[in-house]
Amino acid sequence: MAHSLVSDVTKSVENIILSLAENKDASDSELIYLIEGSDGTSDALLFSHADAVRRKMYGKDVYIRGLIEFTNHCKNDCLYCGIRRGNKNARRYRLDRDEILSCCKEGYALGFRTFVLQGGEDPYYTDDIMCRIISGIRDLYPDCAITLSVGEKSRKSYERYYKAGANRYLLRHETADNEHYRRLHPADMDPDNRKRCLFDLKEIGYQVGSGFMVGSPYQTPANLLCDLRFLQELRPDMIGIGPYITHPCTPFKDFSSGSLELTLRMIAVLRLMFPYALIPATTALGTIHPSGRELGLKAGANVVMPNLSPVRFRKLYELYENKICTGEEAAQCISCLKARVSSAGYRVVTSRGDVKRQE
Ligand code: SAM
Ligand code: FES
């Protein structure tokens, strides 16, 4: 009896997975069922279907993005984040234009054709300074994609960066449920403004990435469902998710980190629902489990983001505890990642890796 119940459940999970893989929508309860997971058998099924969809769209290719964490100053005070303004223990740093250009030079020689400039919301980098940095990279590397991840700005600022040569923008919505958002952020941060930014970025012409943390404090399966529905509305080109990881100098220091299992399941569900999406196997995933990024690739991810920031600053960009890859030079990082990607059955490619849209 117990056996037939289990096989019934597996069958119905399989039906949900198959219909998603055929590009059909699932009901709210079906998605919640997948999110909650039942047993190891259905996870394995989920991952293998997600992998098949990913191989159909992108083959074995894994795109690399050179991440330049250029400032850890931030005017925001997100309750989960290690570089929040309120963390007085954080030692702050900034890279200037020449330092950023020299990271790009090193990255270009190593085969990177996408540079991701990421930082806290740091008012030191006015629009004029940002545009000088962006156009500097654009002039020297016309064949590269420039991705920005510098938070919430006005539409006008986004337009200026785009004109200066930026073409992609990463801005996780963090959680699409406004009530949940308010529990993770101080009162002066507005979830609707963050969503407004994402739609503005899309209209301007950026390839847009959004996403969320898995297992953030107070998160429920219904919140994750809300994230999936929001992403269906936004239809971003890139979807970045990773486990929430505790940082000891934040108000959330006593909350536990998100789990590997749930993050992998969410990656697979995303791959099935958004076959075209560029989905990274994130550093956070590699931090909570030694093979986290390889498992992320096998569950449907197709991007990795090695660090190009100068090694002396790496530890200072500490969003969460025990962050990996803070000691290696860029060349070591890329060769380590290439080995990890091929051990998982995929191959690193050095093209720009633009999204393959399937309208
Ligand atoms: N300031 C930019 C922004 O707001 O998009 C980019 C930098 S922000 C640190 C990049 C991402 O780090 C956030 O979108 C968030 O999802 C993630 N992050 C921050 N704290 C984290 C934590 N404790 N665990 C996991 N991810 C975290
Ligand atoms: Fe600004 Fe985290 S609070 S980057």
mmCIF file of C-alpha atoms and ligand atoms in Angstrom:
data_model
loop_
_atom_site.group_PDB
_atom_site.id
_atom_site.type_symbol
_atom_site.label_atom_id
_atom_site.label_comp_id
_atom_site.label_asym_id
_atom_site.label_seq_id
_atom_site.Cartn_x
_atom_site.Cartn_y
_atom_site.Cartn_z
ATOM 1 C CA MET A 1 0.000 0.000 0.000
ATOM 2 C CA ALA A 2 2.701 2.418 1.106
ATOM 3 C CA HIS A 3 4.676 1.434 -1.995
ATOM 4 C CA SER A 4 1.804 2.159 -4.385
ATOM 5 C CA LEU A 5 1.213 5.544 -2.749
ATOM 6 C CA VAL A 6 4.833 6.499 -3.351
ATOM 7 C CA SER A 7 4.699 5.370 -6.951
ATOM 8 C CA ASP A 8 1.435 7.278 -7.457
ATOM 9 C CA VAL A 9 3.077 10.430 -6.182
ATOM 10 C CA THR A 10 6.099 9.895 -8.397
ATOM 11 C CA LYS A 11 3.838 9.440 -11.393
ATOM 12 C CA SER A 12 1.942 12.584 -10.760
ATOM 13 C CA VAL A 13 5.167 14.528 -10.212
ATOM 14 C CA GLU A 14 6.351 13.109 -13.511
ATOM 15 C CA ASN A 15 3.218 14.344 -15.251
ATOM 16 C CA ILE A 16 3.721 17.832 -13.888
ATOM 17 C CA ILE A 17 7.353 17.800 -14.969
ATOM 18 C CA LEU A 18 6.498 16.476 -18.437
ATOM 19 C CA SER A 19 3.897 19.116 -19.038
ATOM 20 C CA LEU A 20 6.314 21.879 -17.973
ATOM 21 C CA ALA A 21 8.953 20.358 -20.253
ATOM 22 C CA GLU A 22 6.428 20.585 -23.102
ATOM 23 C CA ASN A 23 6.144 24.294 -22.412
ATOM 24 C CA LYS A 24 2.729 24.098 -20.740
ATOM 25 C CA ASP A 25 1.996 26.061 -17.609
ATOM 26 C CA ALA A 26 1.386 24.354 -14.283
ATOM 27 C CA SER A 27 -1.232 25.272 -11.694
ATOM 28 C CA ASP A 28 -0.258 26.959 -8.432
ATOM 29 C CA SER A 29 -0.750 23.749 -6.460
ATOM 30 C CA GLU A 30 1.314 21.733 -8.934
ATOM 31 C CA LEU A 31 4.168 24.226 -8.672
ATOM 32 C CA ILE A 32 3.984 24.209 -4.870
ATOM 33 C CA TYR A 33 4.085 20.415 -5.029
ATOM 34 C CA LEU A 34 7.310 20.572 -7.058
ATOM 35 C CA ILE A 35 8.807 23.260 -4.831
ATOM 36 C CA GLU A 36 8.143 21.295 -1.665
ATOM 37 C CA GLY A 37 9.592 18.128 -3.208
ATOM 38 C CA SER A 38 8.495 14.697 -2.172
ATOM 39 C CA ASP A 39 11.420 12.301 -2.278
ATOM 40 C CA GLY A 40 14.805 11.754 -3.908
ATOM 41 C CA THR A 41 13.201 9.913 -6.825
ATOM 42 C CA SER A 42 11.221 12.911 -8.011
ATOM 43 C CA ASP A 43 14.199 15.229 -7.564
ATOM 44 C CA ALA A 44 16.231 12.958 -9.842
ATOM 45 C CA LEU A 45 13.407 13.028 -12.406
ATOM 46 C CA LEU A 46 13.130 16.791 -12.164
ATOM 47 C CA PHE A 47 16.871 17.267 -12.687
ATOM 48 C CA SER A 48 17.056 14.907 -15.647
ATOM 49 C CA HIS A 49 14.161 16.625 -17.453
ATOM 50 C CA ALA A 50 15.632 20.047 -16.695
ATOM 51 C CA ASP A 51 18.991 18.876 -18.045
ATOM 52 C CA ALA A 52 17.321 17.580 -21.230
ATOM 53 C CA VAL A 53 15.618 20.954 -21.795
ATOM 54 C CA ARG A 54 18.872 22.791 -21.184
ATOM 55 C CA ARG A 55 20.781 20.529 -23.625
ATOM 56 C CA LYS A 56 18.082 21.068 -26.265
ATOM 57 C CA MET A 57 18.459 24.856 -25.932
ATOM 58 C CA TYR A 58 22.150 25.302 -25.163
ATOM 59 C CA GLY A 59 23.818 21.897 -25.669
ATOM 60 C CA LYS A 60 26.681 21.311 -23.263
ATOM 61 C CA ASP A 61 27.756 24.955 -23.349
ATOM 62 C CA VAL A 62 28.459 26.826 -20.121
ATOM 63 C CA TYR A 63 29.056 30.560 -20.453
ATOM 64 C CA ILE A 64 31.548 32.385 -18.274
ATOM 65 C CA ARG A 65 31.119 35.909 -16.929
ATOM 66 C CA GLY A 66 34.012 37.780 -15.381
ATOM 67 C CA LEU A 67 32.770 39.268 -12.131
ATOM 68 C CA ILE A 68 34.350 42.521 -10.958
ATOM 69 C CA GLU A 69 33.186 43.439 -7.464
ATOM 70 C CA PHE A 70 34.252 47.060 -7.665
ATOM 71 C CA THR A 71 32.887 48.563 -4.454
ATOM 72 C CA ASN A 72 31.590 47.245 -1.152
ATOM 73 C CA HIS A 73 30.276 50.638 -0.008
ATOM 74 C CA CYS A 74 26.495 50.659 0.092
ATOM 75 C CA LYS A 75 23.890 53.197 1.119
ATOM 76 C CA ASN A 76 21.323 50.454 1.695
ATOM 77 C CA ASP A 77 20.752 48.399 4.778
ATOM 78 C CA CYS A 78 19.268 45.120 3.499
ATOM 79 C CA LEU A 79 18.874 42.981 6.586
ATOM 80 C CA TYR A 80 20.532 39.878 5.092
ATOM 81 C CA CYS A 81 23.568 41.449 3.453
ATOM 82 C CA GLY A 82 27.092 41.506 4.888
ATOM 83 C CA ILE A 83 28.027 44.794 3.179
ATOM 84 C CA ARG A 84 24.932 46.644 4.390
ATOM 85 C CA ARG A 85 25.548 50.202 5.565
ATOM 86 C CA GLY A 86 24.900 49.214 9.180
ATOM 87 C CA ASN A 87 27.734 46.681 9.319
ATOM 88 C CA LYS A 88 30.397 48.772 11.016
ATOM 89 C CA ASN A 89 32.824 45.813 10.988
ATOM 90 C CA ALA A 90 33.060 45.792 7.191
ATOM 91 C CA ARG A 91 36.309 47.233 5.808
ATOM 92 C CA ARG A 92 35.313 49.256 2.768
ATOM 93 C CA TYR A 93 37.064 49.547 -0.605
ATOM 94 C CA ARG A 94 36.538 50.977 -4.074
ATOM 95 C CA LEU A 95 38.218 50.310 -7.411
ATOM 96 C CA ASP A 96 38.933 53.240 -9.699
ATOM 97 C CA ARG A 97 38.515 53.249 -13.476
ATOM 98 C CA ASP A 98 42.090 52.132 -14.159
ATOM 99 C CA GLU A 99 41.846 49.272 -11.675
ATOM 100 C CA ILE A 100 38.578 48.135 -13.271
ATOM 101 C CA LEU A 101 40.131 48.351 -16.756
ATOM 102 C CA SER A 102 43.076 46.281 -15.634
ATOM 103 C CA CYS A 103 40.684 43.560 -14.346
ATOM 104 C CA CYS A 104 39.077 43.592 -17.818
ATOM 105 C CA LYS A 105 42.470 43.356 -19.502
ATOM 106 C CA GLU A 106 43.383 40.303 -17.468
ATOM 107 C CA GLY A 107 39.942 38.794 -18.061
ATOM 108 C CA TYR A 108 40.026 39.405 -21.810
ATOM 109 C CA ALA A 109 43.368 37.611 -22.081
ATOM 110 C CA LEU A 110 41.845 34.658 -20.217
ATOM 111 C CA GLY A 111 38.968 34.440 -22.724
ATOM 112 C CA PHE A 112 36.213 36.394 -20.969
ATOM 113 C CA ARG A 113 33.802 38.184 -23.318
ATOM 114 C CA THR A 114 31.413 39.406 -20.630
ATOM 115 C CA PHE A 115 32.370 41.673 -17.763
ATOM 116 C CA VAL A 116 29.987 42.068 -14.850
ATOM 117 C CA LEU A 117 30.482 45.198 -12.761
ATOM 118 C CA GLN A 118 28.854 44.557 -9.432
ATOM 119 C CA GLY A 119 28.790 46.625 -6.289
ATOM 120 C CA GLY A 120 26.819 48.076 -3.441
ATOM 121 C CA GLU A 121 24.795 51.205 -4.139
ATOM 122 C CA ASP A 122 27.710 53.570 -3.752
ATOM 123 C CA PRO A 123 26.972 57.284 -4.367
ATOM 124 C CA TYR A 124 30.691 57.898 -5.016
ATOM 125 C CA TYR A 125 30.091 56.458 -8.507
ATOM 126 C CA THR A 126 28.008 59.270 -9.965
ATOM 127 C CA ASP A 127 26.438 58.728 -13.381
ATOM 128 C CA ASP A 128 29.336 60.657 -14.955
ATOM 129 C CA ILE A 129 31.894 58.367 -13.310
ATOM 130 C CA MET A 130 29.909 55.242 -14.199
ATOM 131 C CA CYS A 131 29.603 56.366 -17.821
ATOM 132 C CA ARG A 132 33.352 57.009 -18.035
ATOM 133 C CA ILE A 133 34.036 53.511 -16.724
ATOM 134 C CA ILE A 134 31.493 51.911 -19.074
ATOM 135 C CA SER A 135 32.645 53.791 -22.185
ATOM 136 C CA GLY A 136 36.270 53.022 -21.285
ATOM 137 C CA ILE A 137 35.485 49.295 -21.357
ATOM 138 C CA ARG A 138 33.314 49.656 -24.469
ATOM 139 C CA ASP A 139 36.099 51.437 -26.424
ATOM 140 C CA LEU A 140 38.736 48.865 -25.523
ATOM 141 C CA TYR A 141 36.547 45.752 -25.838
ATOM 142 C CA PRO A 142 33.890 46.341 -28.513
ATOM 143 C CA ASP A 143 33.275 42.606 -28.838
ATOM 144 C CA CYS A 144 32.399 42.148 -25.143
ATOM 145 C CA ALA A 145 29.126 42.380 -23.257
ATOM 146 C CA ILE A 146 29.110 44.793 -20.332
ATOM 147 C CA THR A 147 26.780 43.787 -17.515
ATOM 148 C CA LEU A 148 25.962 46.114 -14.651
ATOM 149 C CA SER A 149 24.700 45.120 -11.228
ATOM 150 C CA VAL A 150 24.620 48.317 -9.214
ATOM 151 C CA GLY A 151 21.112 48.341 -7.830
ATOM 152 C CA GLU A 152 18.135 50.647 -8.123
ATOM 153 C CA LYS A 153 18.577 53.825 -10.192
ATOM 154 C CA SER A 154 16.366 56.244 -12.070
ATOM 155 C CA ARG A 155 15.305 55.411 -15.605
ATOM 156 C CA LYS A 156 17.437 58.317 -16.768
ATOM 157 C CA SER A 157 20.568 56.831 -15.188
ATOM 158 C CA TYR A 158 19.859 53.439 -16.766
ATOM 159 C CA GLU A 159 19.464 55.180 -20.146
ATOM 160 C CA ARG A 160 22.799 56.946 -19.745
ATOM 161 C CA TYR A 161 24.630 53.723 -18.865
ATOM 162 C CA TYR A 162 23.024 52.009 -21.872
ATOM 163 C CA LYS A 163 24.115 54.804 -24.204
ATOM 164 C CA ALA A 164 27.618 54.612 -22.753
ATOM 165 C CA GLY A 165 27.802 50.967 -23.836
ATOM 166 C CA ALA A 166 26.291 48.733 -21.151
ATOM 167 C CA ASN A 167 24.073 45.977 -22.529
ATOM 168 C CA ARG A 168 22.995 43.766 -19.649
ATOM 169 C CA TYR A 169 21.750 44.449 -16.126
ATOM 170 C CA LEU A 170 21.376 42.146 -13.130
ATOM 171 C CA LEU A 171 18.925 43.170 -10.451
ATOM 172 C CA ARG A 172 17.406 40.393 -8.405
ATOM 173 C CA HIS A 173 13.884 41.198 -7.312
ATOM 174 C CA GLU A 174 14.862 39.283 -4.088
ATOM 175 C CA THR A 175 11.273 38.269 -3.348
ATOM 176 C CA ALA A 176 8.178 39.132 -5.365
ATOM 177 C CA ASP A 177 5.872 39.068 -2.354
ATOM 178 C CA ASN A 178 5.737 42.654 -1.101
ATOM 179 C CA GLU A 179 5.028 41.665 2.489
ATOM 180 C CA HIS A 180 7.988 39.279 2.519
ATOM 181 C CA TYR A 181 10.140 41.964 0.874
ATOM 182 C CA ARG A 182 9.366 44.352 3.735
ATOM 183 C CA ARG A 183 10.558 41.779 6.264
ATOM 184 C CA LEU A 184 13.943 41.554 4.501
ATOM 185 C CA HIS A 185 14.502 45.269 3.940
ATOM 186 C CA PRO A 186 14.302 48.492 5.916
ATOM 187 C CA ALA A 187 11.202 50.673 5.565
ATOM 188 C CA ASP A 188 12.891 53.062 3.103
ATOM 189 C CA MET A 189 13.199 50.332 0.461
ATOM 190 C CA ASP A 190 10.207 49.861 -1.793
ATOM 191 C CA PRO A 191 9.531 46.545 -3.575
ATOM 192 C CA ASP A 192 7.512 48.310 -6.264
ATOM 193 C CA ASN A 193 10.448 50.552 -7.101
ATOM 194 C CA ARG A 194 12.668 47.513 -7.579
ATOM 195 C CA LYS A 195 10.094 45.996 -9.927
ATOM 196 C CA ARG A 196 9.758 49.332 -11.738
ATOM 197 C CA CYS A 197 13.524 49.299 -12.319
ATOM 198 C CA LEU A 198 13.332 45.860 -13.945
ATOM 199 C CA PHE A 199 10.598 46.850 -16.384
ATOM 200 C CA ASP A 200 12.417 50.128 -17.201
ATOM 201 C CA LEU A 201 15.627 48.223 -17.916
ATOM 202 C CA LYS A 202 13.788 45.887 -20.268
ATOM 203 C CA GLU A 203 12.110 48.731 -22.127
ATOM 204 C CA ILE A 204 15.412 50.537 -22.573
ATOM 205 C CA GLY A 205 16.811 47.457 -24.308
ATOM 206 C CA TYR A 206 19.033 45.780 -21.732
ATOM 207 C CA GLN A 207 19.183 42.003 -21.468
ATOM 208 C CA VAL A 208 17.789 41.798 -17.961
ATOM 209 C CA GLY A 209 18.538 39.388 -15.147
ATOM 210 C CA SER A 210 16.403 39.025 -12.061
ATOM 211 C CA GLY A 211 16.202 36.404 -9.340
ATOM 212 C CA PHE A 212 15.920 35.714 -5.649
ATOM 213 C CA MET A 213 17.529 34.066 -2.664
ATOM 214 C CA VAL A 214 16.341 30.602 -1.706
ATOM 215 C CA GLY A 215 15.675 29.978 1.980
ATOM 216 C CA SER A 216 15.784 33.626 3.014
ATOM 217 C CA PRO A 217 14.310 34.358 6.462
ATOM 218 C CA TYR A 218 10.518 33.958 6.641
ATOM 219 C CA GLN A 219 10.324 32.589 3.077
ATOM 220 C CA THR A 220 7.463 30.148 2.394
ATOM 221 C CA PRO A 221 6.727 27.922 -0.635
ATOM 222 C CA ALA A 222 3.942 30.392 -1.479
ATOM 223 C CA ASN A 223 6.575 33.171 -1.674
ATOM 224 C CA LEU A 224 8.586 31.059 -4.118
ATOM 225 C CA LEU A 225 5.469 30.496 -6.193
ATOM 226 C CA CYS A 226 4.995 34.265 -6.245
ATOM 227 C CA ASP A 227 8.604 34.584 -7.520
ATOM 228 C CA LEU A 228 7.867 32.180 -10.374
ATOM 229 C CA ARG A 229 4.703 34.060 -11.330
ATOM 230 C CA PHE A 230 6.534 37.390 -11.245
ATOM 231 C CA LEU A 231 9.259 35.991 -13.488
ATOM 232 C CA GLN A 232 6.584 34.812 -15.947
ATOM 233 C CA GLU A 233 5.391 38.399 -16.103
ATOM 234 C CA LEU A 234 8.862 39.915 -16.458
ATOM 235 C CA ARG A 235 10.339 37.229 -18.748
ATOM 236 C CA PRO A 236 13.954 38.093 -17.920
ATOM 237 C CA ASP A 237 16.847 36.828 -20.043
ATOM 238 C CA MET A 238 18.865 35.787 -16.990
ATOM 239 C CA ILE A 239 17.650 34.352 -13.701
ATOM 240 C CA GLY A 240 20.093 34.303 -10.802
ATOM 241 C CA ILE A 241 19.190 32.367 -7.711
ATOM 242 C CA GLY A 242 21.314 31.131 -4.853
ATOM 243 C CA PRO A 243 20.819 30.054 -1.262
ATOM 244 C CA TYR A 244 20.530 32.738 1.377
ATOM 245 C CA ILE A 245 23.641 32.388 3.564
ATOM 246 C CA THR A 246 23.888 33.851 7.030
ATOM 247 C CA HIS A 247 26.320 36.656 7.820
ATOM 248 C CA PRO A 248 27.209 37.051 11.511
ATOM 249 C CA CYS A 249 27.153 40.884 11.430
ATOM 250 C CA THR A 250 23.576 41.285 10.231
ATOM 251 C CA PRO A 251 20.242 41.336 12.058
ATOM 252 C CA PHE A 252 19.590 37.884 10.533
ATOM 253 C CA LYS A 253 22.642 36.308 12.167
ATOM 254 C CA ASP A 254 20.490 33.717 13.968
ATOM 255 C CA PHE A 255 18.620 32.495 10.897
ATOM 256 C CA SER A 256 19.870 29.384 9.163
ATOM 257 C CA SER A 257 21.057 29.379 5.568
ATOM 258 C CA GLY A 258 18.989 28.086 2.652
ATOM 259 C CA SER A 259 19.400 24.456 1.594
ATOM 260 C CA LEU A 260 21.213 22.880 -1.328
ATOM 261 C CA GLU A 261 18.230 20.644 -2.102
ATOM 262 C CA LEU A 262 15.669 23.431 -2.398
ATOM 263 C CA THR A 263 18.038 25.613 -4.442
ATOM 264 C CA LEU A 264 18.660 22.778 -6.907
ATOM 265 C CA ARG A 265 14.956 22.072 -7.178
ATOM 266 C CA MET A 266 14.260 25.734 -7.900
ATOM 267 C CA ILE A 267 16.984 25.826 -10.579
ATOM 268 C CA ALA A 268 15.374 22.818 -12.270
ATOM 269 C CA VAL A 269 11.870 24.283 -12.084
ATOM 270 C CA LEU A 270 13.198 27.538 -13.566
ATOM 271 C CA ARG A 271 14.891 25.685 -16.416
ATOM 272 C CA LEU A 272 11.631 23.896 -17.240
ATOM 273 C CA MET A 273 9.560 27.079 -17.084
ATOM 274 C CA PHE A 274 12.125 29.332 -18.825
ATOM 275 C CA PRO A 275 13.978 27.077 -21.311
ATOM 276 C CA TYR A 276 15.789 30.016 -22.935
ATOM 277 C CA ALA A 277 17.068 31.583 -19.689
ATOM 278 C CA LEU A 278 20.687 32.053 -18.721
ATOM 279 C CA ILE A 279 20.862 30.608 -15.219
ATOM 280 C CA PRO A 280 24.096 30.767 -13.205
ATOM 281 C CA ALA A 281 25.393 28.113 -10.852
ATOM 282 C CA THR A 282 26.242 30.725 -8.241
ATOM 283 C CA THR A 283 29.136 31.205 -5.852
ATOM 284 C CA ALA A 284 26.622 30.981 -2.980
ATOM 285 C CA LEU A 285 25.658 27.496 -4.179
ATOM 286 C CA GLY A 286 29.349 26.536 -4.221
ATOM 287 C CA THR A 287 29.681 27.955 -0.722
ATOM 288 C CA ILE A 288 26.996 25.810 0.930
ATOM 289 C CA HIS A 289 28.262 22.597 -0.700
ATOM 290 C CA PRO A 290 31.687 21.725 -2.150
ATOM 291 C CA SER A 291 30.056 20.432 -5.378
ATOM 292 C CA GLY A 292 27.184 22.915 -5.328
ATOM 293 C CA ARG A 293 28.023 24.517 -8.672
ATOM 294 C CA GLU A 294 28.454 21.179 -10.467
ATOM 295 C CA LEU A 295 25.116 20.006 -9.040
ATOM 296 C CA GLY A 296 23.566 23.321 -10.111
ATOM 297 C CA LEU A 297 24.753 22.733 -13.692
ATOM 298 C CA LYS A 298 23.296 19.233 -13.662
ATOM 299 C CA ALA A 299 19.980 20.657 -12.436
ATOM 300 C CA GLY A 300 19.753 23.075 -15.380
ATOM 301 C CA ALA A 301 22.152 25.993 -14.810
ATOM 302 C CA ASN A 302 24.321 27.079 -17.761
ATOM 303 C CA VAL A 303 26.470 30.004 -16.558
ATOM 304 C CA VAL A 304 29.348 30.399 -14.100
ATOM 305 C CA MET A 305 30.772 33.674 -12.867
ATOM 306 C CA PRO A 306 34.441 33.466 -11.884
ATOM 307 C CA ASN A 307 35.852 36.368 -9.939
ATOM 308 C CA LEU A 308 38.127 38.877 -11.689
ATOM 309 C CA SER A 309 38.404 41.299 -8.755
ATOM 310 C CA PRO A 310 41.901 41.912 -7.373
ATOM 311 C CA VAL A 311 42.636 39.185 -4.807
ATOM 312 C CA ARG A 312 43.481 41.711 -2.077
ATOM 313 C CA PHE A 313 39.858 42.932 -2.041
ATOM 314 C CA ARG A 314 38.050 39.639 -2.520
ATOM 315 C CA LYS A 315 37.476 38.817 1.152
ATOM 316 C CA LEU A 316 36.079 42.295 1.746
ATOM 317 C CA TYR A 317 33.157 41.754 -0.613
ATOM 318 C CA GLU A 318 31.682 39.541 2.050
ATOM 319 C CA LEU A 319 27.942 39.250 1.465
ATOM 320 C CA TYR A 320 27.781 36.101 3.612
ATOM 321 C CA GLU A 321 30.083 33.905 5.676
ATOM 322 C CA ASN A 322 32.696 31.498 4.264
ATOM 323 C CA LYS A 323 32.398 32.815 0.693
ATOM 324 C CA ILE A 324 34.535 30.649 -1.614
ATOM 325 C CA CYS A 325 37.060 31.686 -4.300
ATOM 326 C CA THR A 326 38.471 34.616 -2.351
ATOM 327 C CA GLY A 327 42.123 33.505 -2.476
ATOM 328 C CA GLU A 328 42.789 32.533 -6.084
ATOM 329 C CA GLU A 329 44.039 34.662 -8.955
ATOM 330 C CA ALA A 330 41.629 34.907 -11.908
ATOM 331 C CA ALA A 331 43.672 32.420 -13.956
ATOM 332 C CA GLN A 332 43.471 29.825 -11.179
ATOM 333 C CA CYS A 333 39.737 30.476 -10.769
ATOM 334 C CA ILE A 334 39.028 29.867 -14.423
ATOM 335 C CA SER A 335 41.078 26.690 -14.638
ATOM 336 C CA CYS A 336 39.422 25.332 -11.469
ATOM 337 C CA LEU A 337 35.992 26.135 -12.900
ATOM 338 C CA LYS A 338 36.779 24.604 -16.287
ATOM 339 C CA ALA A 339 37.701 21.355 -14.521
ATOM 340 C CA ARG A 340 34.511 21.469 -12.437
ATOM 341 C CA VAL A 341 32.336 22.166 -15.482
ATOM 342 C CA SER A 342 33.850 19.295 -17.462
ATOM 343 C CA SER A 343 33.583 16.912 -14.491
ATOM 344 C CA ALA A 344 29.845 17.666 -14.520
ATOM 345 C CA GLY A 345 29.648 16.748 -18.243
ATOM 346 C CA TYR A 346 29.602 20.222 -19.846
ATOM 347 C CA ARG A 347 32.134 22.545 -21.490
ATOM 348 C CA VAL A 348 33.106 26.148 -20.902
ATOM 349 C CA VAL A 349 32.757 28.329 -23.994
ATOM 350 C CA THR A 350 34.209 31.791 -24.334
ATOM 351 C CA SER A 351 31.640 33.435 -26.614
ATOM 352 C CA ARG A 352 29.582 36.359 -25.278
ATOM 353 C CA GLY A 353 26.787 33.907 -24.503
ATOM 354 C CA ASP A 354 23.765 36.020 -25.382
ATOM 355 C CA VAL A 355 20.327 34.694 -24.597
ATOM 356 C CA LYS A 356 18.669 32.422 -27.163
ATOM 357 C CA ARG A 357 15.134 33.713 -27.330
ATOM 358 C CA GLN A 358 12.360 31.396 -28.351
ATOM 359 C CA GLU A 359 9.281 33.537 -28.816
HETATM 360 N N1 SAM B 1 23.698 46.337 -5.051
HETATM 361 C C1 SAM B 1 23.340 45.498 -6.139
HETATM 362 C C2 SAM B 1 21.903 45.064 -6.025
HETATM 363 O O1 SAM B 1 21.227 45.481 -5.100
HETATM 364 O O2 SAM B 1 21.422 44.362 -6.908
HETATM 365 C C3 SAM B 1 24.248 44.318 -6.352
HETATM 366 C C4 SAM B 1 24.978 43.784 -5.172
HETATM 367 S S1 SAM B 1 24.001 42.744 -4.123
HETATM 368 C C5 SAM B 1 25.161 42.360 -2.854
HETATM 369 C C6 SAM B 1 23.947 41.233 -5.075
HETATM 370 C C7 SAM B 1 23.063 40.131 -4.544
HETATM 371 O O3 SAM B 1 23.682 39.494 -3.430
HETATM 372 C C8 SAM B 1 21.723 40.527 -4.012
HETATM 373 O O4 SAM B 1 20.814 40.689 -5.074
HETATM 374 C C9 SAM B 1 21.361 39.384 -3.064
HETATM 375 O O5 SAM B 1 20.418 38.489 -3.645
HETATM 376 C C10 SAM B 1 22.703 38.682 -2.821
HETATM 377 N N2 SAM B 1 22.984 38.563 -1.385
HETATM 378 C C11 SAM B 1 23.144 39.547 -0.488
HETATM 379 N N3 SAM B 1 23.303 39.047 0.759
HETATM 380 C C12 SAM B 1 23.239 37.704 0.641
HETATM 381 C C13 SAM B 1 23.309 36.629 1.572
HETATM 382 N N4 SAM B 1 23.459 36.841 2.864
HETATM 383 N N5 SAM B 1 23.207 35.360 1.083
HETATM 384 C C14 SAM B 1 23.058 35.134 -0.223
HETATM 385 N N6 SAM B 1 22.969 36.101 -1.152
HETATM 386 C C15 SAM B 1 23.048 37.379 -0.726
HETATM 387 FE FE1 FES B 2 23.673 47.046 -0.546
HETATM 388 FE FE2 FES B 2 23.886 44.562 0.110
HETATM 389 S S1 FES B 2 22.912 46.152 1.257
HETATM 390 S S2 FES B 2 24.756 45.520 -1.599
#
